[in-house]
Coordinates of C-alpha atoms in Angstrom, one line a residue:
M1 CA -3.5 3.6 -1.9
I2 CA -0.9 5.0 -4.3
R3 CA -1.0 6.0 -7.9
S4 CA 2.5 5.7 -9.2
P5 CA 3.7 2.1 -9.0
L6 CA 2.6 -0.3 -11.8
S7 CA 1.4 -2.7 -9.2
V8 CA 0.3 -1.4 -5.8
P9 CA 1.9 -3.4 -2.9
A10 CA -0.1 -6.2 -1.4
S11 CA -2.0 -6.0 1.9
P12 CA 0.0 -7.3 4.9
S13 CA -2.3 -10.3 5.3
S14 CA -1.3 -11.5 1.8
T15 CA 1.2 -14.3 2.1
G16 CA 1.6 -15.2 -1.6
A17 CA 3.9 -14.0 -4.2
T18 CA 2.1 -14.9 -7.4
A19 CA -1.4 -15.7 -8.5
A20 CA -3.0 -19.1 -8.0
A21 CA -2.3 -22.3 -9.8
P22 CA -4.9 -23.9 -12.1
Q23 CA -6.1 -26.1 -9.2
A24 CA -6.6 -23.1 -6.9
A25 CA -8.1 -21.1 -9.8
Q26 CA -10.7 -23.9 -10.4
A27 CA -11.6 -23.8 -6.7
A28 CA -11.9 -20.1 -6.8
E29 CA -14.2 -20.4 -9.8
Q30 CA -16.4 -22.7 -7.9
L31 CA -16.4 -20.1 -5.1
G32 CA -17.8 -17.6 -7.6
A33 CA -15.0 -15.0 -7.4
P34 CA -15.6 -12.4 -10.1
R35 CA -13.3 -10.7 -12.6
W36 CA -13.4 -6.9 -13.2
D37 CA -14.5 -5.0 -16.3
L38 CA -12.3 -2.1 -17.1
G39 CA -14.7 -0.7 -19.6
D40 CA -15.4 2.3 -17.5
L41 CA -11.9 3.4 -18.3
Y42 CA -11.4 1.9 -21.8
L43 CA -12.7 -1.0 -23.7
S44 CA -9.4 -2.4 -24.9
P45 CA -5.8 -1.3 -25.6
D46 CA -7.1 -0.6 -29.2
D47 CA -10.0 1.5 -28.0
P48 CA -10.2 4.6 -30.3
D49 CA -11.1 6.7 -27.2
L50 CA -7.8 5.8 -25.6
K51 CA -5.8 7.0 -28.7
A52 CA -8.0 10.1 -29.0
D53 CA -7.4 10.9 -25.3
L54 CA -3.6 10.6 -25.6
E55 CA -3.7 12.9 -28.7
R56 CA -5.9 15.4 -26.9
L57 CA -3.7 15.4 -23.8
E58 CA -0.6 15.9 -26.0
R59 CA -2.3 19.0 -27.5
E60 CA -3.5 20.3 -24.2
A61 CA 0.0 19.8 -22.6
A62 CA 1.6 21.8 -25.4
E63 CA -1.0 24.6 -25.2
F64 CA -0.6 24.7 -21.4
E65 CA 3.1 25.0 -21.6
K66 CA 2.9 27.7 -24.3
R67 CA 0.2 29.7 -22.3
W68 CA 1.7 29.5 -18.8
K69 CA 5.4 28.7 -18.8
D70 CA 7.0 32.1 -19.5
R71 CA 4.5 34.1 -17.4
L72 CA 4.9 31.7 -14.5
E73 CA 8.6 32.0 -14.7
A74 CA 8.3 35.8 -14.8
T75 CA 6.2 35.6 -11.7
A76 CA 8.7 33.3 -9.9
N77 CA 11.8 35.3 -11.1
P78 CA 10.7 38.9 -11.8
S79 CA 14.3 40.2 -11.8
S80 CA 15.5 37.7 -14.5
P81 CA 16.3 39.5 -17.8
S82 CA 14.2 36.9 -19.7
S83 CA 11.2 37.7 -17.6
Q84 CA 11.0 41.3 -18.7
D85 CA 9.1 40.5 -21.8
H86 CA 6.3 38.6 -20.1
V87 CA 3.5 39.8 -17.8
P88 CA 3.5 38.1 -14.4
L89 CA 0.5 36.1 -13.4
T90 CA -2.1 37.3 -10.9
P91 CA -3.2 34.8 -8.2
A92 CA -6.6 34.5 -10.0
E93 CA -4.8 33.5 -13.2
L94 CA -2.7 30.9 -11.3
A95 CA -5.9 29.4 -9.9
Q96 CA -7.2 29.1 -13.5
A97 CA -3.9 27.4 -14.5
L98 CA -4.2 25.0 -11.6
E99 CA -7.6 23.9 -12.8
E100 CA -6.3 23.3 -16.3
Y101 CA -3.3 21.4 -14.9
Q102 CA -5.6 19.2 -12.8
D103 CA -7.7 18.4 -15.8
I104 CA -4.6 17.3 -17.8
E105 CA -3.2 15.3 -14.9
E106 CA -6.5 13.5 -14.4
G107 CA -6.6 12.6 -18.1
L108 CA -3.1 11.2 -17.8
G109 CA -4.2 9.4 -14.6
K110 CA -7.0 7.7 -16.4
V111 CA -4.8 6.4 -19.3
G112 CA -2.1 5.3 -16.9
S113 CA -4.6 3.6 -14.5
Y114 CA -6.0 1.5 -17.4
A115 CA -2.6 0.3 -18.4
Q116 CA -1.6 -0.4 -14.8
L117 CA -4.8 -2.4 -14.0
L118 CA -4.6 -4.3 -17.3
F119 CA -1.1 -5.3 -16.5
A120 CA -2.0 -6.3 -12.9
A121 CA -4.6 -8.7 -14.2
Q122 CA -2.4 -10.2 -17.0
T123 CA 1.1 -9.7 -15.6
T124 CA 2.7 -12.6 -17.6
D125 CA 1.1 -11.7 -20.9
P126 CA 3.9 -10.2 -23.2
A127 CA 1.5 -8.1 -25.2
T128 CA 0.0 -6.5 -22.1
G129 CA 3.5 -5.8 -20.8
R130 CA 4.4 -4.1 -24.0
F131 CA 1.2 -2.0 -24.0
A132 CA 1.8 -1.0 -20.3
Q133 CA 5.3 0.0 -21.0
H134 CA 4.3 2.0 -24.1
V135 CA 1.6 3.9 -22.1
R136 CA 4.1 4.5 -19.3
E137 CA 6.6 6.0 -21.8
Q138 CA 3.9 8.2 -23.4
V139 CA 2.6 9.4 -20.0
T140 CA 6.1 10.1 -18.8
A141 CA 6.9 12.2 -21.9
L142 CA 3.8 14.3 -21.3
S143 CA 4.6 14.6 -17.6
V144 CA 8.1 15.9 -18.5
R145 CA 6.4 18.6 -20.6
L146 CA 4.3 19.7 -17.6
L147 CA 7.1 19.5 -15.0
F148 CA 8.0 23.1 -15.4
F149 CA 4.7 24.0 -13.6
T150 CA 5.4 22.4 -10.2
L151 CA 9.0 23.3 -10.3
A152 CA 8.1 27.0 -10.8
L153 CA 5.4 26.9 -8.2
N154 CA 8.0 26.0 -5.7
R155 CA 10.0 29.1 -6.5
L156 CA 7.0 31.5 -6.0
D157 CA 7.0 33.7 -2.9
E158 CA 5.1 32.1 0.0
N159 CA 3.2 35.3 0.8
W160 CA 2.0 35.7 -2.8
L161 CA 0.6 32.2 -2.7
Q162 CA -1.5 33.0 0.3
D163 CA -3.8 35.2 -1.7
E164 CA -7.5 34.5 -1.2
A165 CA -7.9 33.6 -4.9
L166 CA -5.8 30.5 -4.3
A167 CA -7.5 29.5 -1.1
A168 CA -9.0 26.3 -2.5
W169 CA -5.5 25.2 -3.6
H170 CA -3.6 26.1 -0.3
P171 CA -3.5 22.5 1.0
W172 CA -2.1 21.1 -2.3
L173 CA 0.4 23.9 -2.6
R174 CA 1.5 23.4 1.0
D175 CA 2.1 19.7 0.3
L176 CA 3.9 20.4 -3.0
R177 CA 6.2 22.9 -1.3
I178 CA 7.3 20.5 1.4
F179 CA 9.7 19.1 -1.1
R180 CA 11.0 22.6 -2.0
P181 CA 14.3 22.2 0.0
F182 CA 15.1 19.1 -2.0
Q183 CA 14.2 20.3 -5.4
L184 CA 17.0 20.2 -8.1
S185 CA 17.4 22.3 -11.1
D186 CA 14.8 22.1 -13.8
D187 CA 17.1 20.4 -16.3
V188 CA 18.1 17.7 -13.7
E189 CA 14.5 17.2 -12.7
R190 CA 13.4 16.7 -16.3
A191 CA 16.3 14.3 -16.9
L192 CA 15.5 12.2 -13.8
M193 CA 11.8 11.9 -14.9
E194 CA 12.7 11.0 -18.5
I195 CA 15.2 8.2 -17.6
S196 CA 12.9 6.7 -14.9
V197 CA 11.1 4.6 -17.5
T198 CA 14.3 2.8 -18.4
G199 CA 15.7 3.0 -14.9
R200 CA 13.7 2.3 -11.8
A201 CA 10.4 1.6 -13.5
A202 CA 12.1 -1.0 -15.7
W203 CA 13.7 -2.8 -12.7
V204 CA 10.3 -2.9 -11.0
R205 CA 8.7 -4.3 -14.1
L206 CA 11.4 -7.0 -14.2
F207 CA 10.7 -7.9 -10.6
D208 CA 6.9 -8.2 -11.2
E209 CA 7.3 -10.3 -14.3
T210 CA 9.9 -12.6 -12.6
M211 CA 7.7 -13.1 -9.5
A212 CA 4.5 -13.7 -11.6
A213 CA 6.3 -16.4 -13.6
M214 CA 8.1 -18.1 -10.7
T215 CA 7.1 -21.7 -9.9
A216 CA 7.7 -24.2 -7.2
E217 CA 7.9 -28.0 -7.1
L218 CA 5.2 -29.6 -4.9
D219 CA 4.5 -33.4 -5.0
G220 CA 6.2 -33.8 -8.4
R221 CA 4.1 -30.9 -9.8
T222 CA 5.3 -27.6 -11.1
V223 CA 3.0 -25.0 -9.7
P224 CA 3.0 -21.1 -9.3
L225 CA 4.7 -20.0 -6.1
N226 CA 1.4 -18.9 -4.5
D227 CA 0.3 -22.5 -4.3
A228 CA 3.3 -23.2 -2.0
F229 CA 2.6 -20.1 0.1
N230 CA -1.1 -21.2 0.5
Q231 CA 0.2 -24.6 1.7
L232 CA 2.0 -22.9 4.6
T233 CA -1.5 -22.7 6.2
D234 CA -2.1 -26.4 5.9
A235 CA -2.9 -28.3 9.1
D236 CA -0.4 -31.0 8.2
R237 CA 3.0 -29.9 9.4
G238 CA 4.8 -32.1 6.9
K239 CA 3.0 -30.4 4.1
R240 CA 3.9 -27.0 5.5
A241 CA 7.6 -28.0 5.7
Q242 CA 7.4 -29.3 2.1
A243 CA 5.9 -26.0 1.0
A244 CA 8.6 -24.0 2.8
Q245 CA 11.4 -26.0 1.2
A246 CA 9.8 -25.5 -2.2
I247 CA 9.5 -21.8 -1.7
S248 CA 13.1 -21.6 -0.5
A249 CA 14.4 -23.5 -3.5
A250 CA 12.5 -21.3 -5.9
L251 CA 13.7 -18.1 -4.3
Q252 CA 17.3 -19.3 -4.0
A253 CA 17.2 -20.3 -7.7
N254 CA 16.4 -16.7 -8.5
Q255 CA 18.7 -15.0 -5.9
H256 CA 21.2 -13.7 -8.3
L257 CA 18.5 -11.7 -10.2
L258 CA 16.6 -10.6 -7.0
V259 CA 19.8 -9.6 -5.2
S260 CA 20.8 -7.6 -8.3
I261 CA 17.4 -5.8 -8.5
T262 CA 17.5 -5.0 -4.8
N263 CA 21.0 -3.6 -4.9
T264 CA 20.4 -1.6 -8.0
L265 CA 17.2 0.0 -6.7
A266 CA 18.8 0.7 -3.3
K267 CA 21.7 2.4 -5.0
D268 CA 19.4 4.3 -7.3
K269 CA 17.6 5.6 -4.3
A270 CA 20.8 6.5 -2.5
V271 CA 22.0 8.5 -5.5
A272 CA 18.8 10.4 -5.8
D273 CA 18.6 11.0 -2.0
G274 CA 22.2 12.3 -2.1
M275 CA 21.5 14.6 -4.9
R276 CA 18.5 16.1 -3.1
G277 CA 20.1 16.2 0.3
Y278 CA 17.8 13.9 2.2
P279 CA 19.5 13.1 5.6
R280 CA 18.1 9.5 5.9
P281 CA 16.9 6.8 3.5
V282 CA 13.4 7.1 4.9
S283 CA 13.3 10.9 4.9
S284 CA 11.7 11.1 1.4
R285 CA 9.0 8.6 2.4
N286 CA 8.2 10.5 5.5
R287 CA 7.9 13.8 3.5
A288 CA 5.6 12.1 1.1
N289 CA 3.5 10.8 4.0
M290 CA 3.4 14.2 5.5
V291 CA 4.6 12.8 8.8
E292 CA 7.5 14.0 10.9
D293 CA 10.6 11.8 11.3
E294 CA 10.2 11.8 15.1
V295 CA 6.6 10.5 14.8
V296 CA 7.8 7.5 12.8
D297 CA 10.7 6.9 15.1
A298 CA 8.3 6.9 18.1
L299 CA 6.1 4.4 16.4
V300 CA 9.0 2.0 15.5
T301 CA 10.5 2.4 19.0
A302 CA 7.1 1.6 20.7
V303 CA 6.6 -1.5 18.6
D304 CA 10.1 -2.7 19.0
Q305 CA 9.9 -2.4 22.7
A306 CA 6.5 -4.2 22.6
Y307 CA 7.9 -7.3 20.8
P308 CA 8.2 -9.3 24.1
R309 CA 4.7 -8.6 25.3
L310 CA 3.1 -9.1 21.9
S311 CA 4.6 -11.4 19.4
H312 CA 7.0 -13.2 21.8
R313 CA 4.1 -14.0 24.1
Y314 CA 1.7 -15.0 21.4
Y315 CA 4.0 -17.4 19.5
A316 CA 5.1 -19.0 22.8
L317 CA 1.4 -19.6 23.4
K318 CA 1.0 -21.0 19.9
A319 CA 3.9 -23.3 20.3
K320 CA 2.1 -24.9 23.3
W321 CA -1.1 -25.2 21.3
L322 CA 0.8 -27.0 18.5
G323 CA 2.6 -29.2 21.0
L324 CA 6.0 -28.0 19.9
E325 CA 9.1 -26.9 21.9
R326 CA 10.2 -24.5 19.1
L327 CA 8.4 -23.2 16.0
Q328 CA 9.9 -23.3 12.5
H329 CA 9.1 -20.5 10.1
W330 CA 6.6 -22.7 8.3
D331 CA 4.6 -22.9 11.6
R332 CA 3.9 -19.1 11.8
N333 CA 0.7 -19.3 9.9
A334 CA -0.3 -22.8 10.9
P335 CA -4.0 -23.3 11.9
L336 CA -4.6 -24.0 15.5
P337 CA -5.4 -27.6 16.6
G338 CA -9.1 -28.5 16.4
H339 CA -9.9 -25.7 14.0
T340 CA -11.2 -26.7 10.6
E341 CA -11.5 -23.8 8.3
R342 CA -14.4 -24.0 5.9
L343 CA -14.3 -22.4 2.5
V344 CA -16.5 -19.3 2.3
P345 CA -18.1 -18.8 -1.2
W346 CA -17.7 -15.4 -2.7
Q347 CA -21.4 -14.6 -2.4
E348 CA -21.2 -15.2 1.4
G349 CA -18.0 -13.4 1.8
R350 CA -19.2 -10.3 0.1
E351 CA -22.4 -10.2 2.2
I352 CA -20.4 -10.4 5.4
V353 CA -18.4 -7.4 4.3
R354 CA -21.5 -5.5 3.0
E355 CA -23.4 -6.1 6.3
A356 CA -20.4 -5.0 8.4
Y357 CA -20.1 -1.6 6.6
Q358 CA -23.9 -1.2 6.5
A359 CA -24.2 -1.8 10.3
F360 CA -21.6 0.9 10.9
D361 CA -23.0 3.5 8.6
P362 CA -25.7 3.0 5.9
G363 CA -23.9 5.5 3.6
M364 CA -20.8 3.5 3.7
G365 CA -22.8 0.3 3.2
A366 CA -24.2 1.9 0.0
L367 CA -20.7 2.7 -1.2
A368 CA -19.6 -0.9 -0.5
S369 CA -22.6 -2.2 -2.5
R370 CA -21.5 -0.2 -5.5
F371 CA -18.3 -2.3 -5.5
L372 CA -19.9 -5.6 -4.7
D373 CA -22.7 -5.3 -7.2
R374 CA -20.7 -4.0 -10.1
P375 CA -17.7 -5.4 -12.0
W376 CA -15.2 -3.3 -10.1
I377 CA -13.4 -6.1 -8.3
D378 CA -11.1 -8.7 -9.8
A379 CA -11.1 -11.4 -7.1
A380 CA -10.7 -14.7 -9.0
A381 CA -7.4 -16.4 -8.3
V382 CA -6.1 -17.2 -11.8
A383 CA -2.6 -17.8 -13.2
G384 CA -0.6 -14.9 -14.5
K385 CA -2.3 -12.3 -12.3
S386 CA -0.6 -9.9 -9.9
S387 CA -0.1 -11.1 -6.4
G388 CA -1.7 -10.0 -3.2
A389 CA -4.3 -7.3 -3.1
F390 CA -4.8 -3.6 -3.8
A391 CA -7.2 -0.8 -4.4
H392 CA -6.4 1.5 -7.2
P393 CA -8.1 5.0 -7.0
T394 CA -7.9 5.6 -10.8
V395 CA -9.5 9.0 -11.2
P396 CA -12.5 10.8 -9.5
S397 CA -14.4 10.9 -12.8
V398 CA -14.5 7.1 -12.9
H399 CA -14.1 5.0 -9.8
P400 CA -11.6 2.8 -7.9
Y401 CA -11.0 -0.8 -8.8
L402 CA -10.1 -3.6 -6.3
L403 CA -7.8 -6.6 -7.0
M404 CA -7.3 -9.7 -4.8
N405 CA -7.0 -13.4 -5.1
Y406 CA -10.0 -14.8 -3.3
Q407 CA -9.7 -18.5 -2.3
G408 CA -12.5 -18.7 0.3
R409 CA -10.5 -18.4 3.5
A410 CA -11.6 -16.2 6.4
R411 CA -8.4 -14.2 5.7
D412 CA -9.6 -13.5 2.2
V413 CA -12.9 -12.1 3.6
M414 CA -10.8 -9.8 5.8
T415 CA -8.7 -8.8 2.7
L416 CA -11.9 -7.9 0.9
A417 CA -12.9 -5.8 3.9
H418 CA -9.5 -4.1 3.9
E419 CA -9.5 -3.2 0.2
M420 CA -13.1 -2.1 0.4
G421 CA -12.1 0.4 3.0
H422 CA -9.5 1.8 0.6
G423 CA -12.1 1.9 -2.2
I424 CA -14.7 3.8 -0.1
H425 CA -12.0 6.2 1.2
Q426 CA -10.9 6.9 -2.4
I427 CA -14.4 7.6 -3.6
L428 CA -15.2 9.9 -0.7
A429 CA -11.9 11.8 -1.0
G430 CA -12.1 12.0 -4.8
Q431 CA -15.7 13.3 -4.9
A432 CA -14.9 15.9 -2.2
Q433 CA -11.5 17.1 -3.2
G434 CA -10.9 16.3 -6.9
Y435 CA -7.9 14.6 -8.5
L436 CA -4.9 16.5 -7.1
K437 CA -6.2 17.0 -3.5
S438 CA -7.7 13.5 -3.0
S439 CA -4.5 11.5 -2.7
T440 CA -3.9 10.6 1.0
P441 CA -0.5 10.1 2.6
L442 CA 0.2 6.4 3.1
T443 CA 0.1 6.7 6.9
L444 CA -3.6 7.8 6.7
A445 CA -4.4 5.8 3.6
E446 CA -4.3 2.6 5.7
T447 CA -6.8 4.0 8.2
A448 CA -10.0 3.2 6.3
S449 CA -8.8 -0.2 5.2
V450 CA -7.7 -1.4 8.7
F451 CA -10.9 0.1 10.2
G452 CA -13.0 -1.9 7.7
E453 CA -11.2 -5.0 8.7
M454 CA -11.9 -4.3 12.4
L455 CA -15.6 -3.7 11.6
T456 CA -15.8 -7.0 9.8
F457 CA -14.0 -8.9 12.5
Q458 CA -16.2 -7.5 15.2
S459 CA -19.4 -8.3 13.3
L460 CA -18.2 -11.9 12.9
L461 CA -17.2 -12.2 16.5
D462 CA -20.5 -10.8 17.7
A463 CA -22.5 -13.1 15.5
E464 CA -20.5 -16.3 16.5
K465 CA -22.3 -18.2 19.3
D466 CA -19.9 -21.1 19.7
P467 CA -17.2 -20.3 22.4
G468 CA -14.6 -22.4 20.7
K469 CA -15.1 -20.8 17.4
K470 CA -15.0 -17.4 19.0
R471 CA -11.6 -18.2 20.5
F472 CA -10.3 -19.2 17.0
L473 CA -11.6 -15.9 15.6
L474 CA -9.8 -14.1 18.3
A475 CA -6.5 -15.9 17.7
A476 CA -6.8 -15.3 13.9
K477 CA -7.3 -11.6 14.6
I478 CA -4.3 -11.4 16.8
E479 CA -2.2 -13.1 14.1
D480 CA -3.4 -10.6 11.5
M481 CA -2.6 -7.7 13.9
L482 CA 0.9 -9.1 14.5
N483 CA 1.4 -9.5 10.7
T484 CA 0.3 -5.9 10.3
V485 CA 2.2 -4.3 13.3
V486 CA 5.1 -6.5 14.2
R487 CA 5.9 -8.0 10.9
Q488 CA 5.7 -4.7 9.0
T489 CA 7.8 -2.9 11.6
A490 CA 10.4 -5.7 11.2
F491 CA 10.2 -5.2 7.4
Y492 CA 10.9 -1.5 8.0
Q493 CA 13.9 -2.3 10.2
F494 CA 15.2 -4.7 7.5
E495 CA 14.9 -2.0 4.9
T496 CA 16.5 0.6 7.1
Q497 CA 19.6 -1.6 7.6
V498 CA 19.8 -2.6 3.9
H499 CA 19.7 0.9 2.6
E500 CA 22.2 2.2 5.2
E501 CA 24.7 -0.6 4.4
R502 CA 24.1 -0.2 0.6
R503 CA 25.8 3.2 0.8
D504 CA 29.1 1.4 1.4
G505 CA 28.7 -1.1 -1.4
E506 CA 26.6 -4.0 -2.8
L507 CA 25.2 -6.4 -0.3
S508 CA 25.6 -10.1 -1.0
A509 CA 22.8 -12.6 -0.8
E510 CA 24.4 -14.0 2.4
R511 CA 24.4 -10.5 4.0
L512 CA 20.8 -9.8 3.0
G513 CA 19.9 -13.1 4.5
Q514 CA 21.7 -12.3 7.8
I515 CA 19.9 -9.0 8.1
W516 CA 16.6 -10.7 7.4
R517 CA 17.1 -13.4 9.9
G518 CA 18.3 -10.9 12.5
V519 CA 15.1 -8.8 12.4
Q520 CA 12.9 -11.9 12.3
E521 CA 14.6 -13.4 15.4
R522 CA 14.2 -10.0 17.2
S523 CA 10.6 -9.5 16.2
L524 CA 9.2 -13.0 16.5
G525 CA 11.1 -14.1 19.5
P526 CA 12.7 -17.2 21.1
A527 CA 9.7 -19.4 20.2
F528 CA 11.1 -19.7 16.7
E529 CA 14.1 -21.6 15.4
F530 CA 14.9 -20.2 11.9
T531 CA 16.5 -22.6 9.5
P532 CA 19.0 -21.2 7.0
D533 CA 16.7 -21.7 4.0
Y534 CA 14.5 -18.9 5.5
D535 CA 17.3 -16.4 4.7
A536 CA 16.0 -16.0 1.1
Y537 CA 12.4 -15.0 2.1
W538 CA 13.2 -11.3 2.1
S539 CA 13.3 -11.5 -1.7
Y540 CA 9.6 -12.1 -2.4
I541 CA 8.3 -9.0 -0.5
P542 CA 7.0 -6.6 -3.3
H543 CA 6.9 -3.5 -1.0
F544 CA 10.8 -3.3 -0.9
I545 CA 10.8 -3.0 -4.7
H546 CA 7.6 -1.0 -5.4
A547 CA 7.7 1.6 -2.7
P548 CA 10.7 1.7 -0.3
F549 CA 9.7 2.2 3.4
Y550 CA 6.0 1.8 2.5
V551 CA 5.6 -0.9 5.1
Y552 CA 5.6 1.2 8.3
A553 CA 2.3 2.7 7.0
Y554 CA 0.6 -0.6 7.9
A555 CA 1.8 -0.5 11.5
F556 CA 1.0 3.2 11.7
G557 CA -2.5 2.5 10.3
D558 CA -3.2 -0.5 12.6
C559 CA -2.1 1.3 15.8
L560 CA -4.0 4.4 14.7
V561 CA -7.2 2.3 14.0
N562 CA -6.9 0.5 17.3
A563 CA -6.9 3.8 19.1
L564 CA -9.7 5.1 16.9
Y565 CA -11.8 2.0 17.3
S566 CA -11.5 2.3 21.1
V567 CA -12.9 5.8 20.8
Y568 CA -15.8 4.4 18.7
R569 CA -16.6 1.7 21.2
E570 CA -16.6 4.2 24.0
Q571 CA -18.5 7.0 22.2
P572 CA -20.4 5.6 19.2
E573 CA -22.8 8.5 19.0
G574 CA -21.8 10.8 16.1
F575 CA -18.6 8.8 15.4
A576 CA -19.6 7.7 11.9
A577 CA -20.2 11.3 10.8
K578 CA -16.8 12.5 12.1
Y579 CA -15.2 9.4 10.5
R580 CA -16.7 10.2 7.1
T581 CA -15.6 13.8 7.3
M582 CA -12.1 12.5 8.0
L583 CA -12.1 10.3 4.9
Q584 CA -13.5 13.1 2.7
A585 CA -10.6 15.3 3.7
G586 CA -8.3 13.3 1.4
G587 CA -4.9 15.0 1.4
T588 CA -6.0 18.4 2.6
L589 CA -5.4 17.8 6.3
R590 CA -2.5 16.4 8.3
H591 CA -2.7 13.7 10.9
R592 CA -2.9 16.1 13.8
E593 CA -5.9 17.9 12.3
L594 CA -7.7 14.7 11.3
L595 CA -7.3 13.0 14.7
A596 CA -8.1 16.1 16.9
P597 CA -11.9 15.6 16.6
F598 CA -11.5 12.2 18.2
G599 CA -9.2 13.4 21.0
L600 CA -6.1 11.6 19.6
D601 CA -2.6 12.9 18.9
A602 CA -0.1 10.7 17.0
S603 CA 2.8 12.9 18.2
D604 CA 2.1 11.8 21.8
P605 CA 4.2 8.6 22.5
A606 CA 1.4 7.3 24.7
F607 CA -0.8 7.2 21.5
W608 CA 1.1 4.3 20.1
N609 CA 1.0 2.3 23.3
R610 CA -2.8 2.8 23.4
G611 CA -3.0 1.0 20.1
L612 CA -0.5 -1.7 21.1
D613 CA -2.4 -2.2 24.4
V614 CA -5.4 -3.4 22.3
I615 CA -3.3 -6.3 20.9
D616 CA -1.9 -7.0 24.4
G617 CA -5.4 -7.2 25.8
L618 CA -6.5 -9.7 23.2
I619 CA -3.4 -11.9 24.0
T620 CA -4.2 -11.7 27.7
T621 CA -7.7 -13.0 27.0
L622 CA -6.4 -15.9 25.0
E623 CA -3.9 -16.8 27.8
E624 CA -6.7 -16.9 30.2
E625 CA -8.6 -19.3 27.9
V626 CA -5.6 -21.5 27.6
A627 CA -5.3 -21.6 31.4
H628 CA -8.9 -23.0 31.4
G629 CA -8.1 -25.8 29.0
F630 CA -8.4 -24.3 25.6

């Protein structure tokens, strides 16, 4: 998904904020959920190879700077007096420098990935936290030394960079130079990078450690917060209400700190955006996603206008099923009456996912098996572990790792399918493009994951013979889609308002709660009656802290996949080959180029409605079932 944050944001289907309690962990152990083995990266924080790699990378960074800095500067600024003593580079020499730069960056990526993954699996362990911070500081120091390279590349003449000797690097140089208008002086860029470890990154770490250690009171027991979130899916409404109150109490008890973290990071972003000249708080994210502002605006507008025909309709329907005039926020994820969810052991869940990918494309099935048959997945729900789920690409010379908290629910099987899609995408792009060109913009990074979920859902639906169970599967899929499209768009609208208001001063807990409740009422509709305690729920969402404005990528990906999947159903012949080619492109192609072979165009406003119509159609089907006594 993304390489930079210490913990990658959770999938939209994840409802928890921390890892599971001992009781849940024991249940997960009985389900057979595995832990990963990071030995393909390093054996331990004390691994001599890790120390040797850092020492080697330090030498290589120093040699790289000595060999290329002055000559690159002479190439970028030939008229400068200091450039007269140095021979400018040829395009072929720059291509050589780019290969060396990629090798060093991949080495740093390997070390950094190990520290990030170790911390994600042991978030509350102080020694692991210190190790991760130490590695972050070392990697940042070396990155500062290399910073001259990308800064100088952005000062090179565009025509000079188009030389055939640099053809293999044109996509990466194109994406690097998209930030050229917002680049600051070299000294300022170095300073911002150096202080990031004690600035933004430190606040993110504080948030992660706070959430991982947070507990709630349930039935006289002190349990990790995730136990309370899991109880929000209980069939007993009283237990759901109890869990919601416990979550609210825990979040409210930490509001001072969580509000402070949010205000500080929003101000930090506003300062940086102002220095660089970004016109809107979301502009830097859109640039990183290689997507135009108007495309994102079209997506958000389309979803916002669709709230009444999607979420408002569905939750009105759900209220009738539950026999309620109005829903409370703890009813949003309530199971439907008559539906008893059985626990799915890990072995069964992994085979469901394996078979779904295998049926779509044997090559992707083989890639999925590499994850499922090797210790590349940390799925056991244990205390002190990072929340939610993610896929970390690490580096092409190793392989991605997946993390989730598997507790045997159908939703967990879908989460496995989601992260598996990321992992397969990362392998295909890494092998085809190498370290620098494999990273995919977030808007497209969610394509493979959501498509994998759709494949798994469809395989389950096709295999289910019981009409009642099929309807429950359909309802569950609709809820997941609403969580991905409607809820994530509402998150985006919350962030937009928060960042805009933060420019005028700090926001209080009360104001943050008002904004949160406002977007929830608008997005979920009149079927809900939100109690005041729900106003604190904004504060557990990790996306707001880890990666501002990340969330719209989920809605982008889901709508895109709905449109893509409709093409697959209409024209299955040859689709898998085109799809694999799309994933292998990594970051070398933009959304227009990637979607063109499928006859799709995300810049067309009708594109988004095509994706939203899929959800609308599923809701219509359920309404018809209700009319016949469901």
